[in-house]
CSV table of C-alpha atoms in Angstrom, one decimal:
chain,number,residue,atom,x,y,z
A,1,UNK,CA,97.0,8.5,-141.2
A,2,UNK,CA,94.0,7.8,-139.0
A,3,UNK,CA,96.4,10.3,-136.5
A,4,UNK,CA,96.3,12.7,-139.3
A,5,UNK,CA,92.4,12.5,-139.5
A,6,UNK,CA,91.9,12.8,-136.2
A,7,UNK,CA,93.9,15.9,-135.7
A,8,UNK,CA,92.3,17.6,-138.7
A,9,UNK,CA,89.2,16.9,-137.3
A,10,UNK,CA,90.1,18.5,-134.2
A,11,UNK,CA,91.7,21.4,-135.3
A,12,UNK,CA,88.1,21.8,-137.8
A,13,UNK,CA,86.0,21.5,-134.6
A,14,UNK,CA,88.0,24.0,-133.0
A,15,UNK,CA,87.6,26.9,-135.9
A,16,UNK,CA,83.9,25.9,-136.2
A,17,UNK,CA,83.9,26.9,-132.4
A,18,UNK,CA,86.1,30.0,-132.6
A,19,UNK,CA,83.9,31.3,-135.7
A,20,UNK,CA,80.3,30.8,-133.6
A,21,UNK,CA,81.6,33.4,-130.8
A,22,UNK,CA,80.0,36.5,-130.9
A,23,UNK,CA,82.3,39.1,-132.1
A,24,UNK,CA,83.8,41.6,-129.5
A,25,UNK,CA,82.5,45.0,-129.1
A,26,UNK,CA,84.6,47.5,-130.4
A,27,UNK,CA,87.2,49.4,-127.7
A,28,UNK,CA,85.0,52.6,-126.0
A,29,UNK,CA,85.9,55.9,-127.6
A,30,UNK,CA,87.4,58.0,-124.9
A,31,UNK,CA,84.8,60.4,-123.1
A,32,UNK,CA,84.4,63.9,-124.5
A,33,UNK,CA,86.5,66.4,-122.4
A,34,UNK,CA,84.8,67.9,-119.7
A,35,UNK,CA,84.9,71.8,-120.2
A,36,UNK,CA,83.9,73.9,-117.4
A,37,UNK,CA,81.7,76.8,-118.2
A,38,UNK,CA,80.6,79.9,-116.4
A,39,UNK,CA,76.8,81.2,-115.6
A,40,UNK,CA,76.3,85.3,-116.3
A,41,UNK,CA,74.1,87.1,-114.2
A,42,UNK,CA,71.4,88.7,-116.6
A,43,UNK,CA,69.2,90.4,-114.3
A,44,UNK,CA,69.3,91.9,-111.0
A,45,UNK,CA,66.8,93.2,-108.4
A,46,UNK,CA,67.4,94.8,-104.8
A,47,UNK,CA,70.3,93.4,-102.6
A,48,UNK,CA,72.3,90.4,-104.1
A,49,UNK,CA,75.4,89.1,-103.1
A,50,UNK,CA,78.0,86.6,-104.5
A,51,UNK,CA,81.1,85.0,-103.0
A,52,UNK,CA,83.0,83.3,-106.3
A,53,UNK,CA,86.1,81.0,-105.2
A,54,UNK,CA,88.9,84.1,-105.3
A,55,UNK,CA,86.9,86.7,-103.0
A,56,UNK,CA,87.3,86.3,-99.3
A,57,UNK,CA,83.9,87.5,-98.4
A,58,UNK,CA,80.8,87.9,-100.0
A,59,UNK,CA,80.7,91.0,-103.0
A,60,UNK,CA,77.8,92.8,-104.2
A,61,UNK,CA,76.4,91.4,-107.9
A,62,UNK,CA,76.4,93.0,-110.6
A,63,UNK,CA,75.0,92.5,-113.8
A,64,UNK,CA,76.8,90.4,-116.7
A,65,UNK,CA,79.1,89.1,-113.4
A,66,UNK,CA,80.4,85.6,-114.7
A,67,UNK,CA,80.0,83.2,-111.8
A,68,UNK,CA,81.9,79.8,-111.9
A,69,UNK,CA,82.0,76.7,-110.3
A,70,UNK,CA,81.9,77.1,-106.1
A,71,UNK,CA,80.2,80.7,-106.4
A,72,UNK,CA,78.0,81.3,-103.5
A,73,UNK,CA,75.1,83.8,-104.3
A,74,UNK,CA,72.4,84.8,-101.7
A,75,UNK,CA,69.6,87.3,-102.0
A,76,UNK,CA,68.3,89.5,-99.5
A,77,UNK,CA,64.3,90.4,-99.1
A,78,UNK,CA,62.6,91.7,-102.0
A,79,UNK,CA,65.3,90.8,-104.1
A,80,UNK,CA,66.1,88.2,-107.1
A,81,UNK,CA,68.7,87.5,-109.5
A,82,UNK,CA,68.7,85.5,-113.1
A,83,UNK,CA,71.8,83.5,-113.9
A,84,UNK,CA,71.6,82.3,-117.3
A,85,UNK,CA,74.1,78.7,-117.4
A,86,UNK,CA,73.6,78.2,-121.2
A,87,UNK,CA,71.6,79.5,-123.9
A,88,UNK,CA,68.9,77.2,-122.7
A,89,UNK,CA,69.4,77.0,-118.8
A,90,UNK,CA,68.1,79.5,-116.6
A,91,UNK,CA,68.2,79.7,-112.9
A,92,UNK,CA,65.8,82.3,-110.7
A,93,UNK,CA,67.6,82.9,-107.1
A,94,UNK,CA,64.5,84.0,-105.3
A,95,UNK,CA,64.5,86.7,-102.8
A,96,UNK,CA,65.7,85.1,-99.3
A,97,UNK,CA,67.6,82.5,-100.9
A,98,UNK,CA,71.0,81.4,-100.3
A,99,UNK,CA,72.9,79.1,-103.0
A,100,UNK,CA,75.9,77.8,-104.3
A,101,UNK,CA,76.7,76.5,-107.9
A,102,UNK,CA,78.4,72.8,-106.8
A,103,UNK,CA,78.7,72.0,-110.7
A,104,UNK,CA,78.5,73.4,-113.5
A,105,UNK,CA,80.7,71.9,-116.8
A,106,UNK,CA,79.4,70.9,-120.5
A,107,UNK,CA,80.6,67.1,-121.2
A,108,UNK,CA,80.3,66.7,-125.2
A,109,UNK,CA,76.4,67.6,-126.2
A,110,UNK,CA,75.7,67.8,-122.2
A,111,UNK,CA,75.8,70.5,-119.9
A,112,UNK,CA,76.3,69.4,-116.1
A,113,UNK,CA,74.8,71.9,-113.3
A,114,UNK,CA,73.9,71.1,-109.6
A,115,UNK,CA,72.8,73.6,-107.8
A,116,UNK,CA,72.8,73.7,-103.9
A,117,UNK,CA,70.3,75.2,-102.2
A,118,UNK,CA,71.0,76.2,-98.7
A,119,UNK,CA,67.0,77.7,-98.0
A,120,UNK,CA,65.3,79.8,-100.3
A,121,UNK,CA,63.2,79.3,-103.3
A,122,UNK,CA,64.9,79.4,-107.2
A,123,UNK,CA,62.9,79.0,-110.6
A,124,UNK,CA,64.7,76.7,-112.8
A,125,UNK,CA,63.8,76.6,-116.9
A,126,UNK,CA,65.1,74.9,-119.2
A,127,UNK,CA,64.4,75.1,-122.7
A,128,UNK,CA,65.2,72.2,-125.5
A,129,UNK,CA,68.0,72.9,-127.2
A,130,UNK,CA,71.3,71.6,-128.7
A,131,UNK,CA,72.8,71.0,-125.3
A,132,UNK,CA,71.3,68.3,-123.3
A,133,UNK,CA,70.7,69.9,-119.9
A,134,UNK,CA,71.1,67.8,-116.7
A,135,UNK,CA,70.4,69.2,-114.1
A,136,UNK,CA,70.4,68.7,-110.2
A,137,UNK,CA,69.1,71.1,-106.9
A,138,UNK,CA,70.6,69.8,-104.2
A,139,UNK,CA,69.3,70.7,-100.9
A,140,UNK,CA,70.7,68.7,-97.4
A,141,UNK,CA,68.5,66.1,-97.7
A,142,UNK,CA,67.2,65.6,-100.8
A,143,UNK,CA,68.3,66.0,-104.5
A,144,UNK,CA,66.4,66.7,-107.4
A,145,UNK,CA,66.4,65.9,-111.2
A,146,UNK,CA,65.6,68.2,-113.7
A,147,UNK,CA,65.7,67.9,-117.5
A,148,UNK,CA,63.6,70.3,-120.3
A,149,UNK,CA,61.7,72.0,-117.5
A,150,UNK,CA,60.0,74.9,-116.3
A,151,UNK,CA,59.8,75.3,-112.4
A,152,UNK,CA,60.3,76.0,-108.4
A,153,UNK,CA,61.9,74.6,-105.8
A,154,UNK,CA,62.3,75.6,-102.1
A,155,UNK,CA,64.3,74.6,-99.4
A,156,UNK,CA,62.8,75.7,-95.9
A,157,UNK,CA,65.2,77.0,-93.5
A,158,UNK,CA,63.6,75.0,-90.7
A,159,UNK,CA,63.6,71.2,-90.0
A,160,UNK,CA,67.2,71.0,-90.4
A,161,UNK,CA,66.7,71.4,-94.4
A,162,UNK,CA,64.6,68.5,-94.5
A,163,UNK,CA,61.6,69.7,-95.8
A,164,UNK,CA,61.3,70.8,-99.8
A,165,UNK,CA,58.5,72.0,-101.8
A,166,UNK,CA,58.7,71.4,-105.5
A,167,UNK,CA,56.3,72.7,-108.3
A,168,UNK,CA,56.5,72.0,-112.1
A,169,UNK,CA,55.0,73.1,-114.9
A,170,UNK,CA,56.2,70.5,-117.6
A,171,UNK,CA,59.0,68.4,-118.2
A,172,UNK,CA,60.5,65.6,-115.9
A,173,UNK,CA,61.8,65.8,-112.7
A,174,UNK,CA,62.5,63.1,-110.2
A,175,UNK,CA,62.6,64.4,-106.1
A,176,UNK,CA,65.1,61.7,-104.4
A,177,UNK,CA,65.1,62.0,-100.8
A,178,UNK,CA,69.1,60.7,-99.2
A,179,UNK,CA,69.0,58.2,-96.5
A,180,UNK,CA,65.5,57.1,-97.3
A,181,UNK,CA,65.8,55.2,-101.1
A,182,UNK,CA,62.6,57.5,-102.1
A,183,UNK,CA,62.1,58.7,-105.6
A,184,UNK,CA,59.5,61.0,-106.6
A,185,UNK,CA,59.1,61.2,-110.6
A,186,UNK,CA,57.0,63.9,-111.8
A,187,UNK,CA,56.1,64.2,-115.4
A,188,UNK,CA,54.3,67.5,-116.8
A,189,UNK,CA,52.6,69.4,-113.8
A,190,UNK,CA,53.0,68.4,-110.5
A,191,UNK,CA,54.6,68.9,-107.0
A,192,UNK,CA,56.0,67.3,-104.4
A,193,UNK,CA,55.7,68.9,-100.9
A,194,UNK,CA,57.2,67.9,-97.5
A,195,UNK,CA,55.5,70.4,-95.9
A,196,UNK,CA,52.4,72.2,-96.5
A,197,UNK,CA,48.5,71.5,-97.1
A,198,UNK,CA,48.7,67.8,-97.1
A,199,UNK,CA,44.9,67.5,-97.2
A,200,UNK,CA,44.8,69.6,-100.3
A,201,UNK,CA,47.7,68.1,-102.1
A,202,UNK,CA,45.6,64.5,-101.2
A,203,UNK,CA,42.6,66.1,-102.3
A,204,UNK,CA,43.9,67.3,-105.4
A,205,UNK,CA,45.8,64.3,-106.3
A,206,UNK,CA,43.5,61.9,-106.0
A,207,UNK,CA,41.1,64.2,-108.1
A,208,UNK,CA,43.7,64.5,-110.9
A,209,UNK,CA,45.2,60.9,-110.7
A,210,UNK,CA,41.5,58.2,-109.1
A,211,UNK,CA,39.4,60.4,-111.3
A,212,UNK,CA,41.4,60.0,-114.4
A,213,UNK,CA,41.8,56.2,-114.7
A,214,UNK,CA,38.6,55.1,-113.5
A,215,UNK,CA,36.2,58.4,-114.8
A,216,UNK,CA,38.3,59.2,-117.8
A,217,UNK,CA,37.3,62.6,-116.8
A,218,UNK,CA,38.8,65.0,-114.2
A,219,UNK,CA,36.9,65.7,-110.7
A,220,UNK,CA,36.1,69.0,-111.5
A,221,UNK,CA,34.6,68.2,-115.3
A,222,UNK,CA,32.9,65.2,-114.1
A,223,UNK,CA,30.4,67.2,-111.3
A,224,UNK,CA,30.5,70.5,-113.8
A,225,UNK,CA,27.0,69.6,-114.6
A,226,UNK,CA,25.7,69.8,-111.2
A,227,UNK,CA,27.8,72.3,-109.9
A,228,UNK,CA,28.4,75.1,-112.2
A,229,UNK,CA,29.7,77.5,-110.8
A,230,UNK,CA,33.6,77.6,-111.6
A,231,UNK,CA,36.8,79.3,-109.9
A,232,UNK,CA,36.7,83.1,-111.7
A,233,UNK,CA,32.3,82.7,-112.3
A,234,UNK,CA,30.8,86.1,-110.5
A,235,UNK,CA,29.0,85.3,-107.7
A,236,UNK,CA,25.8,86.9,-106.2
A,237,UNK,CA,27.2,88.9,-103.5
A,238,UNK,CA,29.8,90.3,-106.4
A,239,UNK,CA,27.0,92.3,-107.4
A,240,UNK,CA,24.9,95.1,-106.3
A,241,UNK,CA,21.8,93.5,-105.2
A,242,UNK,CA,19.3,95.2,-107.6
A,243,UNK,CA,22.3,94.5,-110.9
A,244,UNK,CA,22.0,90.9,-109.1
A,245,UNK,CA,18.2,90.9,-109.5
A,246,UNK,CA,17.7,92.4,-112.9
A,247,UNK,CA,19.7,89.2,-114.4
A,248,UNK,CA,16.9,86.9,-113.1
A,249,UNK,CA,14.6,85.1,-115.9
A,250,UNK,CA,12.0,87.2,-114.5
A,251,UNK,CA,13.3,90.4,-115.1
A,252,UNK,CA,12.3,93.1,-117.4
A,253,UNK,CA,15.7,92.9,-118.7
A,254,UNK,CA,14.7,88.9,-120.0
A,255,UNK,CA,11.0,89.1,-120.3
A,256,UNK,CA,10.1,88.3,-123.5
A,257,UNK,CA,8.0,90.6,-125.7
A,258,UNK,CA,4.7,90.7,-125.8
A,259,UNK,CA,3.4,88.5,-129.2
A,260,UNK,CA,-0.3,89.5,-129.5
A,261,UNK,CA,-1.8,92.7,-128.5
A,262,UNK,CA,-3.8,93.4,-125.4
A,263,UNK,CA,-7.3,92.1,-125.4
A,264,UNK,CA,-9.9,94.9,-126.9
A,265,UNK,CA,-11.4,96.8,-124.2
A,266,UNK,CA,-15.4,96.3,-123.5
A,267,UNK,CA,-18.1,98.4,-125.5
A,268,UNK,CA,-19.3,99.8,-122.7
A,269,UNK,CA,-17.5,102.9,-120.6
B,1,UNK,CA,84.4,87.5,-40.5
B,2,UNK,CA,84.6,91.1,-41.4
B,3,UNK,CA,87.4,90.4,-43.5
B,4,UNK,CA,86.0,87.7,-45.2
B,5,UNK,CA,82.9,89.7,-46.0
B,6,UNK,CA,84.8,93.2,-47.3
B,7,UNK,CA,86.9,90.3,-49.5
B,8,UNK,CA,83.6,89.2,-51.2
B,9,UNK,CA,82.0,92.6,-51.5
B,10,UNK,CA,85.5,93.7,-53.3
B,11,UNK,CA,85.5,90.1,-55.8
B,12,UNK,CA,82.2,91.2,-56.5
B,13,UNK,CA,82.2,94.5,-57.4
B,14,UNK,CA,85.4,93.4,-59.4
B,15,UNK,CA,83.4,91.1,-61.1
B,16,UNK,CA,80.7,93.9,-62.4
B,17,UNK,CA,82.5,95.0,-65.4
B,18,UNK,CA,83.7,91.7,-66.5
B,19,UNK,CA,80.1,90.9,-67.0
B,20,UNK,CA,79.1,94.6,-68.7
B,21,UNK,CA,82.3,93.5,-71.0
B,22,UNK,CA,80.9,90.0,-71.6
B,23,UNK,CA,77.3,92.1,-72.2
B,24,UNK,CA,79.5,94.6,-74.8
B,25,UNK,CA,81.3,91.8,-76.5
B,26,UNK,CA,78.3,89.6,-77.8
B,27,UNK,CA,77.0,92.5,-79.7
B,28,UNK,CA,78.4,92.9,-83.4
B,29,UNK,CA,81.2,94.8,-83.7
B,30,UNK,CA,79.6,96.9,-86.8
B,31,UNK,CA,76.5,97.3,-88.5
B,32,UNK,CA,75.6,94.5,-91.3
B,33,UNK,CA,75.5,95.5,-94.5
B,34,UNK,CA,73.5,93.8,-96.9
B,35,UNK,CA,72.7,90.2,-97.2
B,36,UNK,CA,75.5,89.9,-94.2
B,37,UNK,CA,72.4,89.8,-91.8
B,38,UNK,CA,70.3,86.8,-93.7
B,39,UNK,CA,73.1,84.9,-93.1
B,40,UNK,CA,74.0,85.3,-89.6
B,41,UNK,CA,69.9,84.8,-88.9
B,42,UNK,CA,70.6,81.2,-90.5
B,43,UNK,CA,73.0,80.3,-88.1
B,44,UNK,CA,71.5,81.8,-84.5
B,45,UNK,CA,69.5,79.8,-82.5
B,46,UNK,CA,66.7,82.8,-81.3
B,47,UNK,CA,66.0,85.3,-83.7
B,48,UNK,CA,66.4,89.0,-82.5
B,49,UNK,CA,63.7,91.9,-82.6
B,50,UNK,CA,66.4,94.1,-84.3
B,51,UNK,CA,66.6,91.4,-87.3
B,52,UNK,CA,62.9,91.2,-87.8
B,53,UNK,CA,62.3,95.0,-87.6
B,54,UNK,CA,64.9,95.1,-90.9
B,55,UNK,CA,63.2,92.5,-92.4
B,56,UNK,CA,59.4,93.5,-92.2
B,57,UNK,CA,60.3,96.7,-92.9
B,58,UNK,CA,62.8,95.5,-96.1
B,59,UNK,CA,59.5,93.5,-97.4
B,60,UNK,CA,56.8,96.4,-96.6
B,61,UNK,CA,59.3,99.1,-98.9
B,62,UNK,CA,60.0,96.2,-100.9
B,63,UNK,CA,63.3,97.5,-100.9
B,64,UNK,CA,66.2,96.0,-98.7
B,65,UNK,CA,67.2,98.7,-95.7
B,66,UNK,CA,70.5,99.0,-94.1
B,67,UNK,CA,69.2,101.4,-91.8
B,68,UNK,CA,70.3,101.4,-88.1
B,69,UNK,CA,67.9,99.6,-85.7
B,70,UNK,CA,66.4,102.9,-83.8
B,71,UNK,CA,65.9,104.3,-87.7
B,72,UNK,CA,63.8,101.3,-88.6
B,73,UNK,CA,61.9,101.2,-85.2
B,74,UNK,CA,60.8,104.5,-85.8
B,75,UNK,CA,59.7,104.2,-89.7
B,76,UNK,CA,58.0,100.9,-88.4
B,77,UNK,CA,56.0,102.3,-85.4
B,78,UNK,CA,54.9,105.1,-88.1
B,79,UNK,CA,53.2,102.7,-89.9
B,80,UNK,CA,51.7,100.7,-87.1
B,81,UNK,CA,53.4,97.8,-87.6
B,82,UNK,CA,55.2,98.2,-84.2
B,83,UNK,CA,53.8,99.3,-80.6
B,84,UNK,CA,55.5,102.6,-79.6
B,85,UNK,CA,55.0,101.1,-75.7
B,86,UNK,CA,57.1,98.1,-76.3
B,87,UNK,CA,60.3,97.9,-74.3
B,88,UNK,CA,62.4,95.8,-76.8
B,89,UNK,CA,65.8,96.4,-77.9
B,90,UNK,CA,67.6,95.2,-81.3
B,91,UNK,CA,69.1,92.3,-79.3
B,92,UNK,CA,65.7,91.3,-77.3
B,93,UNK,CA,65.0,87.8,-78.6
B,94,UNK,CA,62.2,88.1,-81.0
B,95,UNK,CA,58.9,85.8,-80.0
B,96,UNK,CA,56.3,84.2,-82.1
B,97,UNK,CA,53.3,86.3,-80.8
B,98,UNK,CA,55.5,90.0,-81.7
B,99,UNK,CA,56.4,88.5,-84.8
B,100,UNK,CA,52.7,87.9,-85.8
B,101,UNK,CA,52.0,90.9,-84.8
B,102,UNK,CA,54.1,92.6,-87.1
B,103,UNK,CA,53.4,90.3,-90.1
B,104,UNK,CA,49.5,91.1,-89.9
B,105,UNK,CA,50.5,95.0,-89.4
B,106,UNK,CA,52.8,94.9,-92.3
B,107,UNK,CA,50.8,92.7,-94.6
B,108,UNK,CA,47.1,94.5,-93.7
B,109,UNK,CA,46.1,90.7,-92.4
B,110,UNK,CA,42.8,92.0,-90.8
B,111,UNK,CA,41.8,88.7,-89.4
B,112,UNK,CA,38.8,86.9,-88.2
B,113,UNK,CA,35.9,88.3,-85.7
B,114,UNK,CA,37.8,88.0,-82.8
B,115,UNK,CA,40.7,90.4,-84.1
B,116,UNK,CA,37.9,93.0,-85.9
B,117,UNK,CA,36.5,93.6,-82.8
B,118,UNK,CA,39.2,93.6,-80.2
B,119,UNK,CA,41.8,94.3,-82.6
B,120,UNK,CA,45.5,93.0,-83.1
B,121,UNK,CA,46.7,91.0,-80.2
B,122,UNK,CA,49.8,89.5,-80.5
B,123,UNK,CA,47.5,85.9,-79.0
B,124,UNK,CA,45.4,86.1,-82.4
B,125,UNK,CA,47.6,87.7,-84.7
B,126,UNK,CA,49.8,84.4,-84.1
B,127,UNK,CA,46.2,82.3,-84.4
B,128,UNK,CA,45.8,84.0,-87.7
B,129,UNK,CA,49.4,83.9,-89.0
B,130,UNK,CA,49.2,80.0,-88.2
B,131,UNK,CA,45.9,79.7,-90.4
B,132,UNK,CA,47.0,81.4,-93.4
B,133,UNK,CA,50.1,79.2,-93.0
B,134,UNK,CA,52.6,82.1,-92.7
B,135,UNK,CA,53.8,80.7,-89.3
B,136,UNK,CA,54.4,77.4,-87.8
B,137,UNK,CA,52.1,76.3,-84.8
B,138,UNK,CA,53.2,77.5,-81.0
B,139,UNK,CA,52.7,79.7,-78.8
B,140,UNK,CA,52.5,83.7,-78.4
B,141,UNK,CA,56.0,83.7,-76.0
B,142,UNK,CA,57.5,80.8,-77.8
B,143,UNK,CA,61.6,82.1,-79.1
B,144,UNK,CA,61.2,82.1,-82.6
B,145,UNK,CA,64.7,80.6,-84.2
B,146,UNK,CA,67.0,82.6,-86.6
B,147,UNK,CA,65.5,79.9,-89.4
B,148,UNK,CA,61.9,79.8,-88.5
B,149,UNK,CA,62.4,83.8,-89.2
B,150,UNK,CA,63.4,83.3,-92.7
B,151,UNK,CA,61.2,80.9,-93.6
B,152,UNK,CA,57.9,83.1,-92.0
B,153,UNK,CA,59.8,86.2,-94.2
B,154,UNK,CA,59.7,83.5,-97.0
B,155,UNK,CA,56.3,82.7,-96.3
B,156,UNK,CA,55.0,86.5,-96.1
B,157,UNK,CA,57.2,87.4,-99.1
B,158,UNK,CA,54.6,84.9,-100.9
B,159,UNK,CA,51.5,86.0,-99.6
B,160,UNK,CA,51.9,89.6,-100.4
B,161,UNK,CA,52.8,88.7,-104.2
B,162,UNK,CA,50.0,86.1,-104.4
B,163,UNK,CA,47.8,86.0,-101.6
B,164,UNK,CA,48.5,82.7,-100.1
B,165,UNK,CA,51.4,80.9,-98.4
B,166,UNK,CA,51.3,77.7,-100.9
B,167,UNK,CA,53.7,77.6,-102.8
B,168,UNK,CA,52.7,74.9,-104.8
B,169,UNK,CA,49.6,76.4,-106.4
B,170,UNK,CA,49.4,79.6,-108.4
């Protein structure tokens, strides 16, 4: 009997156990397919060339040309080309630019592009949409991250394709630099530049970014009291010196009518 | 002695159109077409006077040119951007002072006080190309590479659309 009890009570214990585990997650659902889709070239200017997978050399563009995955594209001077990836993804290949579309596949809601960019400069907007746009510009030493974006990135030819310049106008983007664990995040308007006017982008970051937390009020809006004149204000020497002069408060342009008459003259001649 | 002497005369006259035929087979077989030329700039170490007369001339017309080299020489020293007295062929490697030169012609650069009163040297057209950031620092007989080319065409291509080489501002 006492056997009996004993046992129970085990067995009891044991249930009380397996009922406190926390209950499994449910199995994954399988990935979405990944469908590969193909970018159209909507516009053209001057000299472009594309070499997709098939051709053996590169082929002159043409407009509505479908481009797919592996297609090279590079444009000559004074030239561009718009390559529209979805309804909401649109690539600019600048003129002196030479790129190749690494990736470019919608995943479920996503749409997967990476773009690599040999030298040259290319506009990249992205619009919210539907599709969740990720987005990647590869360049040899360096890859970027763009999603719901507007703006420009280009690879110098020189400095073994180590040097980038990146401008945005909104959205995020993140500038990861290969070999060196670096990650730039920019949110909004911003840039990133390996080469160019490193005392101006020093300047004007610490006049958006010092100025900001500790002023509450941008560089430029803090001093406007003292300094007014503003980028786009006409200067003095924009102006013929005597259109210049008749603006001053002195001028009979701003003198201020007389209130009382003139004095009566004296009785006598 | 003699013999010896007529045998080395003969190897080397022997050897004279080996090297014309070494000369003849460095130079491209055919004329580029297109974008064909961008991309063989990429790759060469030293930059040639024939690809940087296409070039300027590509981004004054702001059309692309497949022209032959004496063609674009000629339409170039028309418009000043090119010195009628300079003894350069499409193959000369291209330096850093020529290709200042042609980048303030071609671009109406008109330069400091030094260059309004002595006019367009090749010395401070490359002084003024390096302060409006169109070319990297150097010297005026320093090779320019096939990718410093682009990247000054890159750099030019800006400043004539918005009047300064950073890219990162508008």
């Amino acid at each position: 009997m006492r056997r009996a009890i004993v046992l129970s009570a085990g067995l009891a214990w044991a249930a009380s156990l397996g009922a406190q585990d926390p209950p499994k997650p449910a199995p994954a659902q399988p990935a979405p397919p990944r469908e590969a889709i193909e970018a159209t070239i909507v516009a053209l200017k001057g000299t472009v060339d594309v070499k997709r997978p098939e051709d053996k050399d590169f082929v002159p563009a043409e407009r509505n040309m479908k481009l797919k995955k592996g297609t090279e594209i590079c444009a000559a001077v004074a030239s561009s080309a718009t390559l529209l990836f979805t309804g909401d993804v649109k690539v600019v290949v600048k003129a002196l630019t030479q790129a190749k579309i690494e990736d470019l596949a919608r995943q479920g809601g996503e749409v997967n592009a990476d773009v690599n960019l040999k030298f040259g400069t290319i506009e990249v907007d992205i619009k919210k949409g539907d599709l969740k746009a990720d987005m990647k510009v590869t360049a040899p030493n360096s890859t970027t991250s763009i999603s719901g974006s507007l703006g420009w990135v280009r690879s110098y030819a020189a400095g073994g394709g180590g040097f980038l310049s990146i401008r945005t106008e909104s959205g995020s983007w993140n500038h990861s630099v290969h070999g060196l664990g670096l990650d730039f995040p920019i949110e909004g308007a911003g840039l990133a530049n390996d080469r160019g006017d490193l005392p101006g982008d020093l300047d004007y970051a610490f006049g958006t970014r010092t100025f900001l937390d500790f002023f509450g009020k941008h560089k430029d809006e803090l001093y406007r009291g003292r300094w007014s004149i503003k980028a786009g204000d006409v200067h003095p020497w924009d102006l013929p010196f005597f259109e210049f002069a008749g603006t001053a408060p002195s001028s009979k342009k701003h003198r201020k009518a007389a209130i009382l008459p003139p004095p009566p003259r004296p009785p006598f001649p | 002695m003699r013999k010896a002497l007529a045998a080395v005369l003969a190897a080397a006259l022997a050897a004279v159109p080996l090297l014309g035929a070494q000369e003849k087979a460095q130079e491209p077989a055919a004329r580029e077409q297109r974008t064909a030329y961008l991309r063989r700039i990429f790759e060469k170490d030293r930059a040639g006077f024939g690809d940087a007369c296409r070039a300027v001339l590509s981004l004054v017309q702001d059309e692309h040119t497949d022209a032959d080299f004496e063609a674009v020489r000629k339409d170039l020293e028309a418009r000043g951007i090119v010195e009628a007295g300079w003894d350069l062929r499409a193959d000369s490697p291209l330096d850093r002072g020529t290709l200042a030169f042609m980048l303030c012609r071609a671009l109406g650069i008109r330069g400091g006080l030094t260059m309004a009163v002595f006019g367009t040297s090749r010395r401070y057209a490359l002084r003024e190309c390096v302060h409006l950031g169109l070319l990297p620092g150097g010297t005026a007989g320093q090779y320019v590479s096939g990718r410093e080319l682009i990247d000054a065409l890159g750099n030019a291509d800006l400043y004539r659309e918005a009047g300064s080489t950073d890219s990162l501002r508008k």
